[in-house]
């Protein structure tokens, strides 16, 4: 056996010496030819054996030092006859674990048939290359690999050598590039569909069947569940909660990423001492990786994946953090696009309102001016022949019509101010505001002998708003309740806290009530309902709606025929 440490030049030198000895044995001067032939054959065999051994040694060194996996298969049975250290390290098996197994025993279960088919092709072709035969590690992790295989004869038997390269990182890179195509997907799909698609792609890349996406509100204390991956919904989780808002303090251990402001890995979820119980129907979690996305120092979203067959590691953290950043960029852009669409729809609606406004105001102004000019012309033409009573009546018509014009102009100015003026909501002294509103209506209250009652005013919740505008809201609601209430009018005012952290203020009258059709139209801008607005011009409630919505609230009413009506508005609570 030659020394394995001999260099190639040394081996070549010894081989040359052997050849020289063979040449000497072949000369006529050797004398004993049979003996010379035997010696010659022995020398040749020794040279052949040493050359073969040297070649085997060099091959073994390359085999064991290779930075790609090498798998030797029996070409007849598909059993593994040898495997190099790089591949055993890659798969997490020992050499003894792999030798004797078939190729399809170390591939994912779902690809057994594909692997058998590939082996049949390997048997019939001298060279073949695959990228769709992923291997499975000892701990169940999938590894994407590239097979380059060829077949040759060794010791009289067909042998297949598979050179195997780990291309998981490359495949992930290609998948991430595919994620960027979500920008195109977003153009034709809703934000909810977009987020679910992103979670599905991430789950495929990381081998994680669970996936969820939360938005974090500006207060950094409130979460909203926006999306689950398709597999999470279909295979694992039936718990309710999508779209819900809840406090971070009520959430489970996955929000550690918010508290720590960095990605968190829980590879032994069941052993976490601070974990909370799962709601009914929630998927069982074995391990999870959750990363926050930050913008300008504020956490804006949380992306989580779970139940990967093997432990999550820093490579997963790096990948998911990068992906989460892409997803948020797309989500943010989609939110902006949807906001623009809503704004465009609002513009269309406002243009329609402006058309109605122009028609209504032009009609009211023209009618009022016609009344004034008509009676003024009457006074000019017939003043000398008119009785004192006729003169007084004509002057009163002109006066009342002028008051109506003044009211319209004031409301137009208020509407313009509400549309253009930006205000900062502030705590309201609602008791004082209601007093100011009723003081303005004192003459109407006395004339109609109306009774105004404030229910439990001392316990009214505090609210945020803009006092001059809210006074207009109260004045409009109360005046309508008096004008269209019973005889005599009884008007009740009250307030209550709602579950959505807003305060509802209400005005209840004892009038005839409104039909469902009338209720649906009442707050439509510049719409006048003849059965309840015989003396109005349709701007008041439109202004009320504008004011309340601009301050972050809503308007509405509850009414039944014969049971009176309750008009209400909401404002953000001040706590």
Coordinates of C-alpha atoms in Angstrom, one line a residue:
X1 CA 0.0 0.0 0.0
X2 CA 1.6 3.3 -1.0
X3 CA 1.9 6.2 1.4
X4 CA -1.2 8.3 1.2
X5 CA 0.9 11.4 1.8
X6 CA 2.9 10.9 -1.4
X7 CA 2.6 13.7 -3.9
X8 CA 1.5 13.2 -7.5
X9 CA 5.1 13.8 -8.8
X10 CA 6.5 11.1 -6.4
X11 CA 3.9 8.7 -7.7
X12 CA 4.7 9.5 -11.3
X13 CA 8.4 9.0 -10.6
X14 CA 7.8 5.5 -9.1
X15 CA 5.6 4.6 -12.0
X16 CA 8.3 5.6 -14.4
X17 CA 10.8 3.4 -12.6
X18 CA 8.5 0.5 -12.8
X19 CA 8.0 1.0 -16.5
X20 CA 11.8 1.0 -16.9
X21 CA 12.0 -2.3 -15.1
X22 CA 9.4 -3.8 -17.4
X23 CA 11.3 -2.6 -20.4
X24 CA 14.5 -4.3 -19.1
X25 CA 12.6 -7.5 -18.6
X26 CA 11.4 -7.5 -22.2
X27 CA 15.0 -7.4 -23.7
X28 CA 16.6 -10.6 -25.2
X29 CA 19.4 -10.5 -22.6
X30 CA 17.0 -11.5 -19.8
X31 CA 17.7 -15.1 -20.4
X32 CA 14.9 -16.9 -18.5
X33 CA 12.0 -15.7 -20.4
X34 CA 9.2 -17.4 -18.4
X35 CA 10.6 -16.0 -15.2
X36 CA 11.0 -12.6 -16.8
X37 CA 7.4 -12.7 -18.0
X38 CA 6.1 -13.5 -14.5
X39 CA 8.2 -10.7 -13.0
X40 CA 7.0 -8.4 -15.7
X41 CA 3.3 -9.2 -15.0
X42 CA 3.8 -8.8 -11.3
X43 CA 5.4 -5.4 -11.8
X44 CA 2.6 -4.3 -14.1
X45 CA 0.0 -5.4 -11.6
X46 CA 1.7 -3.6 -8.8
X47 CA 1.9 -0.5 -10.9
X48 CA -1.7 -0.7 -11.8
X49 CA -2.8 -1.3 -8.2
X50 CA -0.7 1.5 -6.8
X51 CA -2.0 3.9 -9.5
X52 CA -5.6 2.8 -8.8
X53 CA -5.0 3.3 -5.1
X54 CA -3.5 6.7 -5.6
X55 CA -6.5 7.7 -7.7
X56 CA -8.9 6.3 -5.1
X57 CA -7.2 8.2 -2.4
X58 CA -7.4 11.5 -4.3
X59 CA -11.1 10.9 -5.1
X60 CA -11.8 10.1 -1.5
X61 CA -10.2 13.3 -0.4
X62 CA -12.2 15.3 -2.9
X63 CA -15.4 13.4 -1.9
X64 CA -15.0 14.2 1.8
X65 CA -13.9 17.8 1.3
X66 CA -16.5 18.8 -1.3
X67 CA -18.7 21.7 -0.4
X68 CA -21.6 20.2 -2.2
X69 CA -23.4 17.0 -1.1
X70 CA -22.5 13.8 -2.9
X71 CA -24.8 10.8 -2.9
X72 CA -23.8 7.4 -4.4
X73 CA -26.7 5.2 -5.3
X74 CA -27.0 1.6 -6.4
X75 CA -28.4 2.1 -9.9
X76 CA -30.4 -1.1 -9.7
X77 CA -32.2 -0.7 -6.4
X78 CA -31.9 3.1 -5.6
X79 CA -30.3 2.4 -2.2
X80 CA -27.7 4.8 -0.9
X81 CA -24.3 3.2 -0.9
X82 CA -22.2 6.2 0.2
X83 CA -22.7 9.8 1.2
X84 CA -20.2 12.6 1.9
X85 CA -19.9 14.5 5.2
X86 CA -21.2 17.8 3.7
X87 CA -24.6 16.1 2.9
X88 CA -24.8 14.4 6.3
X89 CA -24.2 17.7 8.0
X90 CA -26.8 19.4 5.7
X91 CA -29.5 16.8 6.4
X92 CA -28.7 16.2 10.1
X93 CA -28.2 12.5 9.7
X94 CA -25.2 10.3 10.4
X95 CA -23.5 8.3 7.6
X96 CA -25.0 5.1 9.0
X97 CA -28.5 6.7 9.1
X98 CA -28.4 7.3 5.3
X99 CA -26.5 4.3 3.9
X100 CA -29.0 1.6 3.0
X101 CA -32.0 4.0 2.6
X102 CA -33.6 4.8 -0.8
X103 CA -33.6 8.2 -2.3
X104 CA -37.3 8.7 -1.7
X105 CA -36.9 7.9 2.0
X106 CA -35.2 11.3 2.5
X107 CA -37.5 13.3 0.4
X108 CA -40.8 14.9 1.5
X109 CA -43.6 12.4 1.7
X110 CA -45.7 14.3 -0.8
X111 CA -43.0 13.8 -3.4
X112 CA -42.4 10.1 -3.1
X113 CA -43.9 9.3 -6.5
X114 CA -42.1 12.2 -8.1
X115 CA -38.8 10.9 -6.6
X116 CA -39.5 7.3 -7.8
X117 CA -40.1 8.7 -11.3
X118 CA -36.9 10.7 -11.2
X119 CA -34.9 7.6 -10.2
X120 CA -36.3 5.7 -13.1
X121 CA -35.1 8.5 -15.4
X122 CA -31.7 8.4 -13.7
X123 CA -31.4 4.7 -14.5
X124 CA -32.0 5.3 -18.2
X125 CA -30.0 8.5 -18.7
X126 CA -26.3 9.2 -18.4
X127 CA -26.8 12.7 -17.2
X128 CA -29.8 14.5 -15.6
X129 CA -30.5 17.7 -13.6
X130 CA -33.4 18.4 -11.2
X131 CA -34.5 21.4 -9.1
X132 CA -37.9 20.0 -8.0
X133 CA -36.8 17.2 -5.7
X134 CA -36.5 18.9 -2.2
X135 CA -34.9 16.8 0.6
X136 CA -36.1 16.5 4.1
X137 CA -33.8 17.0 7.1
X138 CA -33.7 14.8 10.2
X139 CA -35.9 17.4 12.1
X140 CA -38.4 17.6 9.2
X141 CA -37.2 20.8 7.6
X142 CA -37.5 21.0 3.8
X143 CA -34.4 21.9 1.8
X144 CA -34.6 22.9 -1.8
X145 CA -31.7 21.3 -3.7
X146 CA -30.3 21.0 -7.2
X147 CA -29.5 17.4 -8.3
X148 CA -26.9 16.9 -11.0
X149 CA -26.5 13.1 -11.6
X150 CA -24.6 10.8 -13.9
X151 CA -24.3 7.0 -14.1
X152 CA -21.0 5.0 -14.4
X153 CA -19.7 1.5 -13.8
X154 CA -17.7 0.7 -10.7
X155 CA -16.5 -2.9 -9.8
X156 CA -18.7 -4.2 -12.6
X157 CA -21.9 -2.5 -11.3
X158 CA -23.9 0.5 -12.4
X159 CA -23.6 3.4 -10.0
X160 CA -25.3 6.7 -9.9
X161 CA -23.5 9.7 -8.4
X162 CA -25.8 12.7 -7.4
X163 CA -24.1 16.0 -6.8
X164 CA -26.5 17.9 -4.5
X165 CA -26.3 21.7 -4.0
X166 CA -28.5 23.5 -1.4
X167 CA -30.4 26.2 -3.3
X168 CA -32.9 27.1 -0.5
X169 CA -31.5 30.6 -0.2
X170 CA -31.7 31.1 -4.0
X171 CA -35.3 29.8 -4.0
X172 CA -36.2 32.1 -1.2
X173 CA -34.7 35.0 -3.1
X174 CA -36.8 34.1 -6.1
X175 CA -39.9 33.9 -3.9
X176 CA -39.2 37.3 -2.4
X177 CA -38.9 38.7 -6.0
X178 CA -42.4 37.1 -6.5
X179 CA -43.6 39.0 -3.4
X180 CA -42.7 42.2 -5.2
X181 CA -45.3 41.2 -7.8
X182 CA -47.8 41.8 -5.1
X183 CA -47.7 45.5 -6.2
X184 CA -49.3 44.4 -9.4
X185 CA -51.7 42.1 -7.5
X186 CA -52.8 45.0 -5.3
X187 CA -54.0 47.0 -8.2
X188 CA -56.9 44.6 -8.9
X189 CA -57.6 43.3 -5.4
X190 CA -58.8 44.6 -2.0
X191 CA -56.5 45.4 0.9
X192 CA -57.8 42.3 2.7
X193 CA -57.2 40.0 -0.3
X194 CA -53.7 41.6 -0.7
X195 CA -52.7 40.8 2.9
X196 CA -53.9 37.3 2.8
X197 CA -52.0 36.7 -0.5
X198 CA -48.9 38.0 1.1
X199 CA -49.3 35.7 4.1
X200 CA -49.8 32.7 1.8
X201 CA -46.6 33.6 0.0
X202 CA -44.6 34.0 3.2
X203 CA -46.0 30.7 4.6
X204 CA -44.8 28.9 1.4
X205 CA -41.3 30.5 1.6
X206 CA -40.8 29.6 5.3
X207 CA -42.8 26.4 5.5
X208 CA -45.1 27.9 8.1
X209 CA -48.8 26.9 7.9
X210 CA -49.9 29.6 10.3
X211 CA -49.8 33.3 9.4
X212 CA -51.4 36.5 10.7
X213 CA -51.2 40.2 10.1
X214 CA -52.1 43.0 12.6
X215 CA -52.1 46.7 12.4
X216 CA -51.0 48.8 15.4
X217 CA -53.0 52.0 16.0
X218 CA -51.3 55.3 16.4
X219 CA -51.7 55.1 20.2
X220 CA -49.3 52.1 20.2
X221 CA -51.8 50.4 22.5
X222 CA -54.5 49.1 20.2
X223 CA -54.4 46.2 17.7
X224 CA -56.6 45.3 14.9
X225 CA -56.6 41.8 13.3
X226 CA -56.6 42.3 9.6
X227 CA -55.8 39.0 8.0
X228 CA -55.0 35.3 8.4
X229 CA -53.3 33.1 5.8
X230 CA -55.6 30.8 3.7
X231 CA -54.2 27.7 5.5
X232 CA -54.8 29.2 8.9
X233 CA -58.4 29.8 8.1
X234 CA -59.1 26.6 6.2
X235 CA -57.1 24.1 8.3
X236 CA -56.4 25.4 11.7
X237 CA -58.3 28.4 13.1
X238 CA -62.1 28.9 13.5
X239 CA -61.9 31.5 16.2
X240 CA -63.6 34.8 15.7
X241 CA -61.7 38.1 15.8
X242 CA -61.0 39.3 12.3
X243 CA -61.3 43.1 12.1
X244 CA -61.7 43.4 15.9
X245 CA -59.8 46.1 17.9
X246 CA -58.4 45.2 21.2
X247 CA -55.7 46.3 23.6
X248 CA -52.1 45.1 23.5
X249 CA -52.4 44.3 27.2
X250 CA -55.1 41.8 26.4
X251 CA -53.1 40.0 23.7
X252 CA -50.9 36.9 24.1
X253 CA -47.2 36.3 24.2
X254 CA -46.9 37.1 20.5
X255 CA -47.0 40.8 21.3
X256 CA -43.7 40.5 23.1
X257 CA -42.4 41.9 19.8
X258 CA -44.2 45.2 20.5
X259 CA -43.1 45.3 24.1
X260 CA -39.5 44.6 23.2
X261 CA -39.7 46.5 19.8
X262 CA -37.9 43.7 18.0
X263 CA -38.6 40.2 16.5
X264 CA -39.3 37.4 18.9
X265 CA -38.9 33.6 18.5
X266 CA -40.9 31.2 20.6
X267 CA -39.6 27.7 19.6
X268 CA -41.2 26.0 22.7
X269 CA -44.5 27.8 22.9
X270 CA -46.1 25.5 25.4
X271 CA -43.3 26.1 27.9
X272 CA -43.7 29.9 28.0
X273 CA -44.6 30.9 31.6
X274 CA -46.5 34.1 30.6
X275 CA -48.6 32.6 27.7
X276 CA -52.3 33.0 27.9
X277 CA -55.0 30.5 27.0
X278 CA -56.2 30.3 23.4
X279 CA -59.8 31.3 22.5
X280 CA -62.1 28.5 21.4
X281 CA -61.4 27.4 17.9
X282 CA -57.9 28.9 17.8
X283 CA -55.1 27.0 16.2
X284 CA -52.7 25.1 18.4
X285 CA -49.3 26.8 18.4
X286 CA -46.1 24.9 18.7
X287 CA -43.6 27.6 17.7
X288 CA -43.9 31.1 16.3
X289 CA -41.9 34.0 14.9
X290 CA -43.3 37.5 15.1
X291 CA -41.7 40.7 13.7
X292 CA -42.8 44.3 14.1
X293 CA -42.5 46.9 11.4
X294 CA -41.5 50.3 12.5
X295 CA -41.9 53.6 10.7
X296 CA -40.4 56.8 12.2
X297 CA -40.0 55.2 15.6
X298 CA -43.6 53.9 15.7
X299 CA -44.7 50.3 15.3
X300 CA -47.2 50.2 12.5
X301 CA -47.8 46.5 12.0
X302 CA -47.1 43.0 13.2
X303 CA -46.5 40.0 10.9
X304 CA -46.4 36.5 12.5
X305 CA -45.9 33.0 11.2
X306 CA -46.1 29.7 13.1
X307 CA -45.8 25.9 13.4
X308 CA -42.8 25.5 11.1
X309 CA -41.7 21.8 11.4
X310 CA -38.3 22.9 12.7
X311 CA -37.1 25.7 15.0
X312 CA -37.1 29.3 13.7
X313 CA -33.6 30.8 13.7
X314 CA -31.9 34.1 12.8
X315 CA -32.1 33.4 9.1
X316 CA -35.9 33.2 9.4
X317 CA -35.8 36.5 11.4
X318 CA -33.8 38.2 8.7
X319 CA -36.0 36.9 6.0
X320 CA -39.4 37.7 7.7
X321 CA -38.2 41.2 8.7
X322 CA -37.3 41.9 5.1
X323 CA -40.6 40.5 3.8
X324 CA -42.6 42.4 6.5
X325 CA -41.1 45.6 5.3
X326 CA -42.1 44.8 1.7
X327 CA -45.7 43.9 2.8
X328 CA -46.1 47.1 4.9
X329 CA -44.9 49.2 1.9
X330 CA -47.5 47.5 -0.3
X331 CA -50.2 47.8 2.5
X332 CA -49.4 51.5 3.0
X333 CA -49.6 52.2 -0.7
X334 CA -52.9 50.2 -1.0
X335 CA -54.4 52.2 2.0
X336 CA -53.4 55.4 0.2
X337 CA -55.0 54.2 -3.0
X338 CA -58.2 53.2 -1.2
X339 CA -58.3 56.5 0.6
X340 CA -57.9 58.3 -2.8
X341 CA -60.8 56.2 -4.1
X342 CA -63.0 57.1 -1.1
X343 CA -62.0 60.8 -1.6
X344 CA -62.9 60.6 -5.3
X345 CA -66.3 59.1 -4.3
X346 CA -66.8 61.9 -1.8
X347 CA -66.0 64.5 -4.4
X348 CA -68.6 63.0 -6.7
X349 CA -71.1 63.0 -3.9
X350 CA -70.2 66.6 -2.9
X351 CA -70.5 67.7 -6.5
X352 CA -74.0 66.2 -6.6
X353 CA -74.7 68.0 -3.3
X354 CA -73.4 71.3 -4.7
X355 CA -75.7 70.9 -7.7
X356 CA -78.6 70.3 -5.3
X357 CA -77.5 73.2 -3.2
X358 CA -77.3 75.6 -6.1
X359 CA -80.8 74.6 -7.2
X360 CA -82.3 74.8 -3.7
X361 CA -80.6 78.1 -2.9
X362 CA -81.4 79.6 -6.2
X363 CA -85.0 78.6 -5.8
X364 CA -85.3 80.0 -2.2
X365 CA -83.5 83.2 -3.1
X366 CA -85.5 83.8 -6.2
X367 CA -88.8 83.1 -4.4
X368 CA -87.9 85.4 -1.5
X369 CA -86.7 88.1 -3.8
X370 CA -89.8 87.7 -5.9
X371 CA -91.9 88.2 -2.8
X372 CA -90.0 91.3 -1.7
X373 CA -90.0 93.0 -5.1
X374 CA -93.7 92.1 -5.6
X375 CA -94.8 93.7 -2.5
X376 CA -92.4 96.6 -2.9
X377 CA -93.9 97.2 -6.4
X378 CA -97.4 97.0 -4.9
X379 CA -96.5 99.7 -2.4
X380 CA -95.0 101.9 -5.1
X381 CA -97.9 101.6 -7.4
X382 CA -100.8 101.6 -5.0
X383 CA -99.5 103.2 -1.8
X384 CA -101.8 106.2 -2.0
X385 CA -104.9 104.0 -2.5
X386 CA -104.1 101.3 0.0
X387 CA -105.7 101.1 3.4
X388 CA -103.5 101.2 6.5
X389 CA -104.1 97.5 7.0
X390 CA -103.0 96.6 3.5
X391 CA -99.9 98.7 3.8
X392 CA -99.0 97.0 7.1
X393 CA -99.6 93.6 5.7
X394 CA -97.4 94.3 2.7
X395 CA -94.6 95.6 4.9
X396 CA -94.9 92.5 7.1
X397 CA -94.5 90.2 4.1
X398 CA -91.4 92.1 3.1
X399 CA -90.0 92.0 6.6
X400 CA -90.6 88.2 7.1
X401 CA -89.2 87.4 3.7
X402 CA -86.1 89.6 4.5
X403 CA -85.7 87.6 7.7
X404 CA -85.8 84.3 5.7
X405 CA -83.2 85.6 3.4
X406 CA -81.0 86.6 6.3
X407 CA -81.4 83.1 7.8
X408 CA -80.4 81.5 4.5
X409 CA -77.4 83.8 4.2
X410 CA -76.3 83.0 7.7
X411 CA -76.6 79.3 7.2
X412 CA -74.7 79.5 3.9
X413 CA -71.9 81.4 5.7
X414 CA -71.9 78.7 8.5
X415 CA -71.9 75.9 5.9
X416 CA -68.9 77.5 4.1
X417 CA -67.1 77.9 7.4
X418 CA -67.6 74.3 8.3
X419 CA -66.4 73.2 4.9
X420 CA -63.3 75.3 5.0
X421 CA -62.3 75.9 8.6
X422 CA -60.1 73.4 10.4
X423 CA -60.6 73.2 14.2
X424 CA -58.9 71.3 17.0
X425 CA -61.5 69.5 19.1
X426 CA -61.4 70.5 22.8
X427 CA -63.3 69.5 26.0
X428 CA -66.8 71.0 25.9
X429 CA -68.8 72.6 28.7
X430 CA -72.0 71.1 27.4
X431 CA -74.2 72.6 30.1
X432 CA -73.2 76.1 29.0
X433 CA -73.6 75.3 25.3
X434 CA -77.1 74.0 25.8
X435 CA -78.0 77.1 27.8
X436 CA -76.7 79.4 25.0
X437 CA -78.7 77.4 22.4
X438 CA -81.9 77.6 24.4
X439 CA -81.3 81.3 25.1
X440 CA -81.2 82.0 21.3
X441 CA -84.5 80.2 20.9
X442 CA -86.2 81.9 23.9
X443 CA -88.8 83.8 21.7
X444 CA -89.7 80.5 19.9
X445 CA -90.0 78.6 23.2
X446 CA -92.3 81.3 24.7
X447 CA -94.3 81.6 21.6
X448 CA -95.0 77.9 21.4
X449 CA -95.1 77.4 25.2
X450 CA -92.5 74.6 24.8
X451 CA -91.2 72.7 27.8
X452 CA -87.5 71.8 27.7
X453 CA -86.2 69.1 30.1
X454 CA -82.6 68.0 30.6
X455 CA -82.4 64.4 31.9
X456 CA -79.7 63.7 34.5
X457 CA -77.5 66.5 33.2
X458 CA -75.0 66.3 36.0
X459 CA -74.1 62.8 34.8
X460 CA -73.6 63.6 31.2
X461 CA -70.3 62.2 29.9
X462 CA -67.7 64.7 28.8
X463 CA -67.0 65.0 25.0
X464 CA -64.6 66.7 22.6
X465 CA -65.7 69.1 20.0
X466 CA -65.9 72.8 18.9
X467 CA -68.3 74.8 21.0
X468 CA -69.6 77.3 18.4
X469 CA -70.5 74.5 16.0
X470 CA -72.0 72.3 18.6
X471 CA -74.2 75.2 19.8
X472 CA -75.6 75.3 16.2
X473 CA -76.3 71.6 16.4
X474 CA -78.3 71.9 19.6
X475 CA -80.1 75.0 18.4
X476 CA -81.1 73.2 15.1
X477 CA -82.3 70.0 16.9
X478 CA -84.2 71.9 19.6
X479 CA -85.9 74.4 17.2
X480 CA -87.0 71.5 15.0
X481 CA -88.4 69.6 18.0
X482 CA -90.4 72.7 18.9
X483 CA -91.6 73.5 15.4
X484 CA -92.6 70.0 14.5
X485 CA -93.5 68.7 18.0
X486 CA -96.9 68.3 19.7
X487 CA -99.0 70.9 21.1
X488 CA -97.7 72.1 23.4
X489 CA -94.2 70.9 22.5
X490 CA -92.3 68.8 25.0
X491 CA -88.6 68.5 24.3
X492 CA -86.3 66.1 26.3
X493 CA -82.5 66.4 26.1
X494 CA -80.1 63.7 27.3
X495 CA -76.7 62.0 26.9
X496 CA -75.1 58.6 27.3
X497 CA -71.8 56.8 26.8
X498 CA -71.6 54.3 23.9
X499 CA -69.5 51.2 23.7
X500 CA -67.3 52.7 21.0
X501 CA -66.0 55.4 23.4
X502 CA -68.3 58.1 21.9
X503 CA -71.0 60.1 23.7
X504 CA -74.5 60.2 22.2
X505 CA -76.5 63.4 22.8
X506 CA -80.2 63.3 22.0
X507 CA -83.2 65.5 21.5
X508 CA -86.6 63.8 21.8
X509 CA -89.9 65.4 20.8
X510 CA -93.6 64.6 21.1
X511 CA -94.4 65.1 17.5
X512 CA -96.2 62.9 15.0
X513 CA -93.1 60.8 14.1
X514 CA -91.6 60.2 10.8
X515 CA -92.0 57.4 8.2
X516 CA -89.1 55.1 7.3
X517 CA -88.9 56.8 3.9
X518 CA -88.7 60.3 5.5
X519 CA -86.0 59.1 7.9
X520 CA -83.9 57.8 5.1
X521 CA -83.9 61.2 3.3
X522 CA -83.9 63.7 6.2
X523 CA -80.1 64.2 6.4
X524 CA -79.6 64.1 2.7
X525 CA -78.0 67.5 1.9
X526 CA -80.3 70.2 0.7
X527 CA -83.3 67.8 0.6
X528 CA -86.6 69.3 1.8
X529 CA -89.4 67.1 3.0
X530 CA -92.7 68.8 2.4
X531 CA -94.6 66.8 5.1
X532 CA -92.2 68.0 7.8
X533 CA -90.5 71.0 6.4
X534 CA -93.3 73.2 5.2
X535 CA -91.6 76.3 6.6
X536 CA -88.0 75.3 6.1
X537 CA -85.5 75.3 3.2
X538 CA -83.6 72.1 3.8
X539 CA -80.2 73.4 4.9
X540 CA -80.3 73.0 8.7
X541 CA -79.9 69.3 9.1
X542 CA -77.3 69.2 6.3
X543 CA -75.2 71.7 8.3
X544 CA -75.7 69.6 11.4
X545 CA -74.4 66.5 9.6
X546 CA -71.4 68.4 8.2
X547 CA -70.5 69.7 11.6
X548 CA -70.8 66.4 13.5
X549 CA -68.9 64.3 10.9
X550 CA -66.1 66.8 10.7
X551 CA -65.7 66.5 14.5
X552 CA -65.5 62.7 14.3
X553 CA -69.1 61.8 15.1
X554 CA -72.3 60.7 13.5
X555 CA -75.9 61.9 13.2
X556 CA -79.1 59.9 13.2
X557 CA -82.7 59.6 14.4
X558 CA -85.1 57.0 15.7
X559 CA -88.8 57.6 15.0
X560 CA -92.1 55.8 14.8
X561 CA -95.4 57.2 13.4
X562 CA -97.4 58.5 16.4
X563 CA -94.5 58.0 18.8
X564 CA -92.4 61.1 18.3
X565 CA -88.8 61.3 17.1
X566 CA -85.4 61.2 18.8
X567 CA -82.6 63.0 16.9
X568 CA -79.1 62.3 18.1
X569 CA -75.4 63.1 17.4
X570 CA -72.2 61.5 18.7
X571 CA -68.9 63.0 19.6
X572 CA -65.6 61.5 20.8
X573 CA -65.6 61.1 24.6
X574 CA -63.1 63.1 26.7
X575 CA -61.7 60.9 29.4

